[in-house]
Short mmCIF file of N, CA and C in Angstrom, two decimals:
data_model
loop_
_atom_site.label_atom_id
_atom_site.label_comp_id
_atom_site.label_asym_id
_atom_site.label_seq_id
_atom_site.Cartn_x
_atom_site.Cartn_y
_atom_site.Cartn_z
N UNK A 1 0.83 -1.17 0.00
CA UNK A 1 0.00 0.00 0.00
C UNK A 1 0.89 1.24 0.00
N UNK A 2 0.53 2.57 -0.70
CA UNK A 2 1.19 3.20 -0.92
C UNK A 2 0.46 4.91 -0.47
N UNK A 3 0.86 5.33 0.80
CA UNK A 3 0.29 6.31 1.62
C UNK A 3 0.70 7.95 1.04
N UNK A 4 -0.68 7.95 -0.19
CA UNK A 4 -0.31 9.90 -0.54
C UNK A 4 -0.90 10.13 0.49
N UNK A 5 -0.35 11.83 0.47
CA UNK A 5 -1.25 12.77 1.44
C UNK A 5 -0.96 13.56 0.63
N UNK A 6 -2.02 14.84 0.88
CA UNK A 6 -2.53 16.13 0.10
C UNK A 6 -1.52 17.13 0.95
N UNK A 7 -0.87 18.00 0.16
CA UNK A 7 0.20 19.09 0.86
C UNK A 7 -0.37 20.23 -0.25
N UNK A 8 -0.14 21.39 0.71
CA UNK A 8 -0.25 22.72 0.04
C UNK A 8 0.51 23.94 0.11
N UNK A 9 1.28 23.22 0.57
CA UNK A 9 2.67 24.49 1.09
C UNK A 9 3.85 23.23 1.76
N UNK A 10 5.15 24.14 1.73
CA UNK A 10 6.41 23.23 2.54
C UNK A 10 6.28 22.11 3.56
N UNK A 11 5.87 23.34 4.31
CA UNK A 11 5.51 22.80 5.93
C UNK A 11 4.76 21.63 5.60
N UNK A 12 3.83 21.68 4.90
CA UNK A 12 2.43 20.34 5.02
C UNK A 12 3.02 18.98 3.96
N UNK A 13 4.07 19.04 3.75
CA UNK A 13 5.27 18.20 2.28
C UNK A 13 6.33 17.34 3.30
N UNK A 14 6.62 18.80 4.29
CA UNK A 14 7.60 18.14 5.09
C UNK A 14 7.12 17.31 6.61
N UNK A 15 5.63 17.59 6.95
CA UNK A 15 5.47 17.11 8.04
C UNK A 15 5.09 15.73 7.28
N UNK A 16 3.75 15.83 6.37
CA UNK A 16 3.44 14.04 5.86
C UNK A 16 4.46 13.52 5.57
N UNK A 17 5.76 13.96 4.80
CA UNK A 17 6.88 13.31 4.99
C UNK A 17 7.26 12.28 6.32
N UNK A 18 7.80 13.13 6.96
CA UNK A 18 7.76 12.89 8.58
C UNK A 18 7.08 11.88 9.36
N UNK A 19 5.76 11.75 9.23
CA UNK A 19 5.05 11.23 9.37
C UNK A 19 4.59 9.87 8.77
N UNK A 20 5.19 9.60 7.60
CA UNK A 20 5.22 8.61 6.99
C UNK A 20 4.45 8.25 5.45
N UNK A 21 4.46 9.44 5.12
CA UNK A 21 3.56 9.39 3.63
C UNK A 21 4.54 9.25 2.92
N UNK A 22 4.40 8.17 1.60
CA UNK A 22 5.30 7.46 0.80
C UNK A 22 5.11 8.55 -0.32
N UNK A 23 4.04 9.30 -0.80
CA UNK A 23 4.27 10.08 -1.59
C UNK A 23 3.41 11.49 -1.41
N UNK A 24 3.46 12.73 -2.27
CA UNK A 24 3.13 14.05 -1.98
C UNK A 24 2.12 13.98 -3.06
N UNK A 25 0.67 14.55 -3.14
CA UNK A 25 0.51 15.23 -4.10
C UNK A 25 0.05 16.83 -3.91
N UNK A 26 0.62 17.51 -4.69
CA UNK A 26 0.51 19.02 -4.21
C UNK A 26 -0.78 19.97 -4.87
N UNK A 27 -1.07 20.21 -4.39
CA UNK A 27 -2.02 21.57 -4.39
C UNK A 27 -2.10 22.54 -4.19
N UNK A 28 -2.65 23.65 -4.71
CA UNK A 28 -3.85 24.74 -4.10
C UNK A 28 -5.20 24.70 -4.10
N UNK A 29 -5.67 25.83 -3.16
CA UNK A 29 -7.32 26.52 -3.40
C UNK A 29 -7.82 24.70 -3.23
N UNK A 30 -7.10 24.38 -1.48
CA UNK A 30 -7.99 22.91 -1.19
C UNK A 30 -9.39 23.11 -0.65
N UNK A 31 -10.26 24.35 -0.48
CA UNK A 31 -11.37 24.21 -0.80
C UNK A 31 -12.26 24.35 -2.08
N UNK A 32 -11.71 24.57 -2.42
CA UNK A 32 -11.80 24.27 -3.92
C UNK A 32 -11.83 23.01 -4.90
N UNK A 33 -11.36 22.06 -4.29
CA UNK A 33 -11.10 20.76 -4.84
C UNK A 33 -9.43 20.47 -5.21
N UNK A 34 -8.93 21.84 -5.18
CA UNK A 34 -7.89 21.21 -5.47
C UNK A 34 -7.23 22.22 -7.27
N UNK A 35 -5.98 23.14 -7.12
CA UNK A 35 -6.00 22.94 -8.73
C UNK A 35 -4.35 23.70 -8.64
N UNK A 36 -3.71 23.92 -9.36
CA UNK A 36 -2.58 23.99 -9.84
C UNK A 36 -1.89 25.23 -9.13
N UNK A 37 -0.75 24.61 -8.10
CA UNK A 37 -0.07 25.25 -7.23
C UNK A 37 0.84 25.87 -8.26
N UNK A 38 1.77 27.35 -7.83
CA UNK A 38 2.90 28.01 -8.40
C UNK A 38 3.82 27.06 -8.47
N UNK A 39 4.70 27.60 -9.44
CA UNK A 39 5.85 26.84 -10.09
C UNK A 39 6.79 26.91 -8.64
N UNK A 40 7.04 27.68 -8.02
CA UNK A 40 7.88 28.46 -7.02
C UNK A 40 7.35 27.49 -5.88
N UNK A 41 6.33 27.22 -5.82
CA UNK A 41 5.84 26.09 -4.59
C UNK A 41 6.39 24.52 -4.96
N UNK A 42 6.19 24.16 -6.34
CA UNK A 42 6.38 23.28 -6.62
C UNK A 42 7.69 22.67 -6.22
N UNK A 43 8.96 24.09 -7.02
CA UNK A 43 10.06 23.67 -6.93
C UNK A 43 10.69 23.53 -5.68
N UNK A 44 10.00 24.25 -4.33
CA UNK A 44 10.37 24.31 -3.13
C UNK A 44 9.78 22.82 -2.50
N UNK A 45 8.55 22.21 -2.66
CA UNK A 45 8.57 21.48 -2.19
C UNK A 45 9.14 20.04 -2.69
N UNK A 46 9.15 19.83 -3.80
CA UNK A 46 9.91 18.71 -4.68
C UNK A 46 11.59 18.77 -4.34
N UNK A 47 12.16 20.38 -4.19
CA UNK A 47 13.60 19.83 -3.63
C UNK A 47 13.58 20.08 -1.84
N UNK A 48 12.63 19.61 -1.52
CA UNK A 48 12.61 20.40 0.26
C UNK A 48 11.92 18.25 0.20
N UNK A 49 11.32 18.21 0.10
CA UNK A 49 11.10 16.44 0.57
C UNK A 49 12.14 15.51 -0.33
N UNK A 50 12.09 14.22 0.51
CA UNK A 50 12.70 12.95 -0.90
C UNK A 50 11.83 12.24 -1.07
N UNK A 51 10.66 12.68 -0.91
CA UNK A 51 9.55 11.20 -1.55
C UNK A 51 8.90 11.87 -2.74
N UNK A 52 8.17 11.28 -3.56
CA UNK A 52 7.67 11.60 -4.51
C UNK A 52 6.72 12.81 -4.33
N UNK A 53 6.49 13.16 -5.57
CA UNK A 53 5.59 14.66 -5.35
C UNK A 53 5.11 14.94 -6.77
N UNK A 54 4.15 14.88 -7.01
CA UNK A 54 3.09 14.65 -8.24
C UNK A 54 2.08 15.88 -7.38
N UNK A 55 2.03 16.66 -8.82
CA UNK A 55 1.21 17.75 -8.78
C UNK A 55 -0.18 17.89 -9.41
N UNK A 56 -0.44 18.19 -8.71
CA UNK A 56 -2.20 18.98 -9.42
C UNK A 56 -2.50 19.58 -10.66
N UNK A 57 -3.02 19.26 -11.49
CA UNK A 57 -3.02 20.33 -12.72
C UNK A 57 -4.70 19.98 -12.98
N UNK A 58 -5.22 21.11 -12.23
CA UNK A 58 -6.02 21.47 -12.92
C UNK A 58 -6.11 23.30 -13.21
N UNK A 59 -6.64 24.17 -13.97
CA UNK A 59 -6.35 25.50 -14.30
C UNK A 59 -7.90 25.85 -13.66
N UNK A 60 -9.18 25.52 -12.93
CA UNK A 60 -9.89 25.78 -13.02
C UNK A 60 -11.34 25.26 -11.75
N UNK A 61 -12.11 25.31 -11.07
CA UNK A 61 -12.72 24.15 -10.07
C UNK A 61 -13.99 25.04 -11.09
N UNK A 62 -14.56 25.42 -11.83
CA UNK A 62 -15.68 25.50 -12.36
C UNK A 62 -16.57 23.92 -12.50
N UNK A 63 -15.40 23.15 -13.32
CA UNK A 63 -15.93 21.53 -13.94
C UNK A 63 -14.50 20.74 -14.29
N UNK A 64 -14.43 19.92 -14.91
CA UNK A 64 -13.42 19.26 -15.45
C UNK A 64 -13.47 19.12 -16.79
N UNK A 65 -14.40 19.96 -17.26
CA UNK A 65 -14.11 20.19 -18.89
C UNK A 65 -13.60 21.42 -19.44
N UNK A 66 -13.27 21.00 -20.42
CA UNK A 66 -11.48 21.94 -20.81
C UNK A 66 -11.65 22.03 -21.71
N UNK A 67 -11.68 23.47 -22.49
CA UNK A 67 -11.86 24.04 -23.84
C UNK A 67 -10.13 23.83 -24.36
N UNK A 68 -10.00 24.57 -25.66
CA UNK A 68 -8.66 24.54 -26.06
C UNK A 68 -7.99 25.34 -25.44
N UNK A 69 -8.43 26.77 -24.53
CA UNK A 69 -7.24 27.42 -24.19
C UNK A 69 -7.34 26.78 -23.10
N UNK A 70 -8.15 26.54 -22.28
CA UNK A 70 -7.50 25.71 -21.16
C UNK A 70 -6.62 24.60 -20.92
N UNK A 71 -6.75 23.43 -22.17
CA UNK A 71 -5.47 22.54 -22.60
C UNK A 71 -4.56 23.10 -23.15
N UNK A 72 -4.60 24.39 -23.45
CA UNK A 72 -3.07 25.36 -23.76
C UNK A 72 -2.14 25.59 -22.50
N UNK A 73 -3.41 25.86 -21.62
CA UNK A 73 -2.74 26.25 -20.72
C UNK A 73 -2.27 25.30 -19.53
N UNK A 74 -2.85 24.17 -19.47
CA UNK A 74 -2.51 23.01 -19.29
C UNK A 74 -1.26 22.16 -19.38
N UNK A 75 -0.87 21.85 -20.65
CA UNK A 75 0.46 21.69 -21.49
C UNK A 75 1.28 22.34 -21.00
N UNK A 76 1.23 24.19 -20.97
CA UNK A 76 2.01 25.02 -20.33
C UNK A 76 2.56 24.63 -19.21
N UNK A 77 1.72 24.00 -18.13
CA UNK A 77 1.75 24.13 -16.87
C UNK A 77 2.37 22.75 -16.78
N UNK A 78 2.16 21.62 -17.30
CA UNK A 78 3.13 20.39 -17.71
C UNK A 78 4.25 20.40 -18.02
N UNK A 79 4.68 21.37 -18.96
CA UNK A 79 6.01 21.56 -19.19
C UNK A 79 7.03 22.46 -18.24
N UNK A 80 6.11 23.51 -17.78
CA UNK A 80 6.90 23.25 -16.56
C UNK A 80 7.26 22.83 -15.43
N UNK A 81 6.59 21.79 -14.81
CA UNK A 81 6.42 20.96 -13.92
C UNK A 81 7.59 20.24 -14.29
N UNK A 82 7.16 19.57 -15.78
CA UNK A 82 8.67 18.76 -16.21
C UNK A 82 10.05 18.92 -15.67
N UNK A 83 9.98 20.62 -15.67
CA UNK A 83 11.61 21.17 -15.39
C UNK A 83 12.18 20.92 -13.98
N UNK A 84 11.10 20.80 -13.39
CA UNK A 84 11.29 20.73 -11.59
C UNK A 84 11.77 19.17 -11.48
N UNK A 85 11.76 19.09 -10.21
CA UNK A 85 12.08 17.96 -9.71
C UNK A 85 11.00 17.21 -9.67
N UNK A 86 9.55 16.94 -9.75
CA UNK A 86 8.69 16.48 -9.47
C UNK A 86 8.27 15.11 -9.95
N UNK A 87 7.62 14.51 -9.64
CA UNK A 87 7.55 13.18 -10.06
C UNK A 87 6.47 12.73 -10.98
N UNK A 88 5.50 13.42 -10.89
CA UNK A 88 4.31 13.31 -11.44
C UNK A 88 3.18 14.23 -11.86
N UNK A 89 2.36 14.33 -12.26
CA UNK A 89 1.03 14.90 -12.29
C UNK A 89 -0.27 14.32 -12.09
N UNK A 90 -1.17 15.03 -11.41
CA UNK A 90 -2.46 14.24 -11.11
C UNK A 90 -3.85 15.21 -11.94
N UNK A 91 -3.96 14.48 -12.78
CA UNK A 91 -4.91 15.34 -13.82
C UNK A 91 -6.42 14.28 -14.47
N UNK A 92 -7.30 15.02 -14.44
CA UNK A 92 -8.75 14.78 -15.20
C UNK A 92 -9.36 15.55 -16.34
N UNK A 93 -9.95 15.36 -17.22
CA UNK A 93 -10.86 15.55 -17.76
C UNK A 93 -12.13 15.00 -18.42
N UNK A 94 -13.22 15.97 -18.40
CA UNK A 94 -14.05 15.05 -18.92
C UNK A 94 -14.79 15.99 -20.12
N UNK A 95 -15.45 15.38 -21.19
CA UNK A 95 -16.40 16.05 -21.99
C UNK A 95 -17.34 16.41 -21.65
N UNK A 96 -18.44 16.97 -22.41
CA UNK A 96 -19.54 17.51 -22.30
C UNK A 96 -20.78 16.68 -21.52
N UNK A 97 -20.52 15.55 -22.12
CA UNK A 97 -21.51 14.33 -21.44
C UNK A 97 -20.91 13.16 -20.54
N UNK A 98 -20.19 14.00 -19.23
CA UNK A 98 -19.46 12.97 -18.55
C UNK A 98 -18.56 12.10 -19.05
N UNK A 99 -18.35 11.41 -20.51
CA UNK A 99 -17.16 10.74 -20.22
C UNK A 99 -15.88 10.99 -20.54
N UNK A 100 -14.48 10.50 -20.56
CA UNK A 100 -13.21 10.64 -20.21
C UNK A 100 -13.05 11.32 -21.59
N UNK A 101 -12.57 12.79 -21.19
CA UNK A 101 -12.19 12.90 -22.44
C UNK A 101 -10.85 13.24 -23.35
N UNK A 102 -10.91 11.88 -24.09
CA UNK A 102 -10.09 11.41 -24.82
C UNK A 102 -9.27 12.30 -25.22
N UNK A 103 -9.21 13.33 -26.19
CA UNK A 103 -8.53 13.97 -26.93
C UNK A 103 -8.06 14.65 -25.80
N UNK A 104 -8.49 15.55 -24.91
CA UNK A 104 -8.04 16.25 -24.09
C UNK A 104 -6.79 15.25 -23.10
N UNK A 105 -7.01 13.95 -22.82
CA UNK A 105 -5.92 13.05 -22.08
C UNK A 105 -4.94 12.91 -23.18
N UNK A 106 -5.25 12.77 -24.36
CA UNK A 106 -3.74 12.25 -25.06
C UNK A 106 -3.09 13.79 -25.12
N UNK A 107 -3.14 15.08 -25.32
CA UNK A 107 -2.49 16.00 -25.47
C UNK A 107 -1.66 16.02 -23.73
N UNK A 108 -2.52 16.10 -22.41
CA UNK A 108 -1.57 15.78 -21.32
C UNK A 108 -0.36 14.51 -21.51
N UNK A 109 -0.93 13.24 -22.34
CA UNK A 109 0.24 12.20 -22.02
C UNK A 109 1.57 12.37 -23.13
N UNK A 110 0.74 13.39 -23.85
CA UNK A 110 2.26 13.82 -24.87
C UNK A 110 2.69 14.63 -24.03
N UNK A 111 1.82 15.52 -23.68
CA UNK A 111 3.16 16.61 -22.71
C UNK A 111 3.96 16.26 -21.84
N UNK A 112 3.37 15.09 -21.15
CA UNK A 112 4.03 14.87 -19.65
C UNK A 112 5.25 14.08 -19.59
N UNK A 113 6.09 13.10 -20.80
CA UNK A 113 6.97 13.10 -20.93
C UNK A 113 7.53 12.26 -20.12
N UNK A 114 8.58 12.30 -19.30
CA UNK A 114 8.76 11.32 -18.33
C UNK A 114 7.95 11.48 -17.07
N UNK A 115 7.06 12.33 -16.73
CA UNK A 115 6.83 12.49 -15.59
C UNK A 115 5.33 11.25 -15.25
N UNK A 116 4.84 10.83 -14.64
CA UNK A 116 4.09 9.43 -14.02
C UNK A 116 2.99 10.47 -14.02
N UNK A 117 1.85 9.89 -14.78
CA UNK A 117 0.40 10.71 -14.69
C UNK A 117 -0.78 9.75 -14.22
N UNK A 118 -1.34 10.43 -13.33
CA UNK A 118 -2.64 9.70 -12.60
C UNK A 118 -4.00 10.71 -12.78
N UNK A 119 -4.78 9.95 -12.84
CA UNK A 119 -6.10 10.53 -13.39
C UNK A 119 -6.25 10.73 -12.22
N UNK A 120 -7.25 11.90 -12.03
CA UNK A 120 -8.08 12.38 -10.34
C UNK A 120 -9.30 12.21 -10.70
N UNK A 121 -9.97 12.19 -9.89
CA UNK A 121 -11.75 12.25 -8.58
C UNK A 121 -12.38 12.76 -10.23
N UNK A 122 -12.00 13.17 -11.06
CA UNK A 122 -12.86 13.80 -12.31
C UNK A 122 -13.57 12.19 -12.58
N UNK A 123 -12.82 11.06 -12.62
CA UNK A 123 -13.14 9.79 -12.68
C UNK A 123 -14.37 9.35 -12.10
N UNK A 124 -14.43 9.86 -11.07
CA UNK A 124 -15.63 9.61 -9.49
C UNK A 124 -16.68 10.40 -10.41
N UNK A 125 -16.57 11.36 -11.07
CA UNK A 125 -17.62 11.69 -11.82
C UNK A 125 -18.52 11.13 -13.28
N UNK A 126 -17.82 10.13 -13.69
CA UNK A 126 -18.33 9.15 -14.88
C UNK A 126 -19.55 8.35 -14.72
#
């Protein structure tokens, strides 16, 4: 079994660390559901822990459907994640009529490159 916990700043990266969480996934705006922390957070907490740390990308808590500039801006936010130390990304989308949507996931799995991508809770919505 493999124990994430939700971090949203240093402090909350380095205590589940501490504490025994095998991996990070990072956030902002956690009442919100959750959506795409600064680059500057990222890179602080990915070289501030040694366990894994897979980030949030979403640009938005309206829905989980994503026009083209929002998968622009998406990609954007993938590629630089890439540059950091980070391990992963945790990303959803869906179409108009609830299901997974396709085109919008293959443009994230081209971007993401080496980094380990996990679908989120957008799933819980199918």
């Amino acid at each position: 079994m493999i124990l994430e916990v939700i971090a949203t700043c240093v402090q909350d990266a380095i205590l589940a660390e501490q504490s025994g969480a095998d991996r990070i996934e990072l956030i902002t705006a956690i009442t919100e559901g959750g959506l795409t922390p600064g680059i500057g957070m990222i890179e602080q907490v990915a070289d501030t822990v040694s366990i894994p740390v897979n980030v949030m990308v979403r640009p938005h808590s309206r829905s989980f459907n994503y026009d083209t500039y929002d998968l622009d801006a998406i990609v954007a936010e993938i590629k630089a994640i890439a540059s950091t130390r980070a391990a992963g990304i945790v990303f959803g989308s869906l179409t108009g009529e609830g299901r997974i949507d396709e085109h919008g996931l293959e443009r994230v799995l081209a971007a993401a490159g080496r980094l380990d991508v996990t679908y989120h809770r957008a799933f819980d919505e199918l």
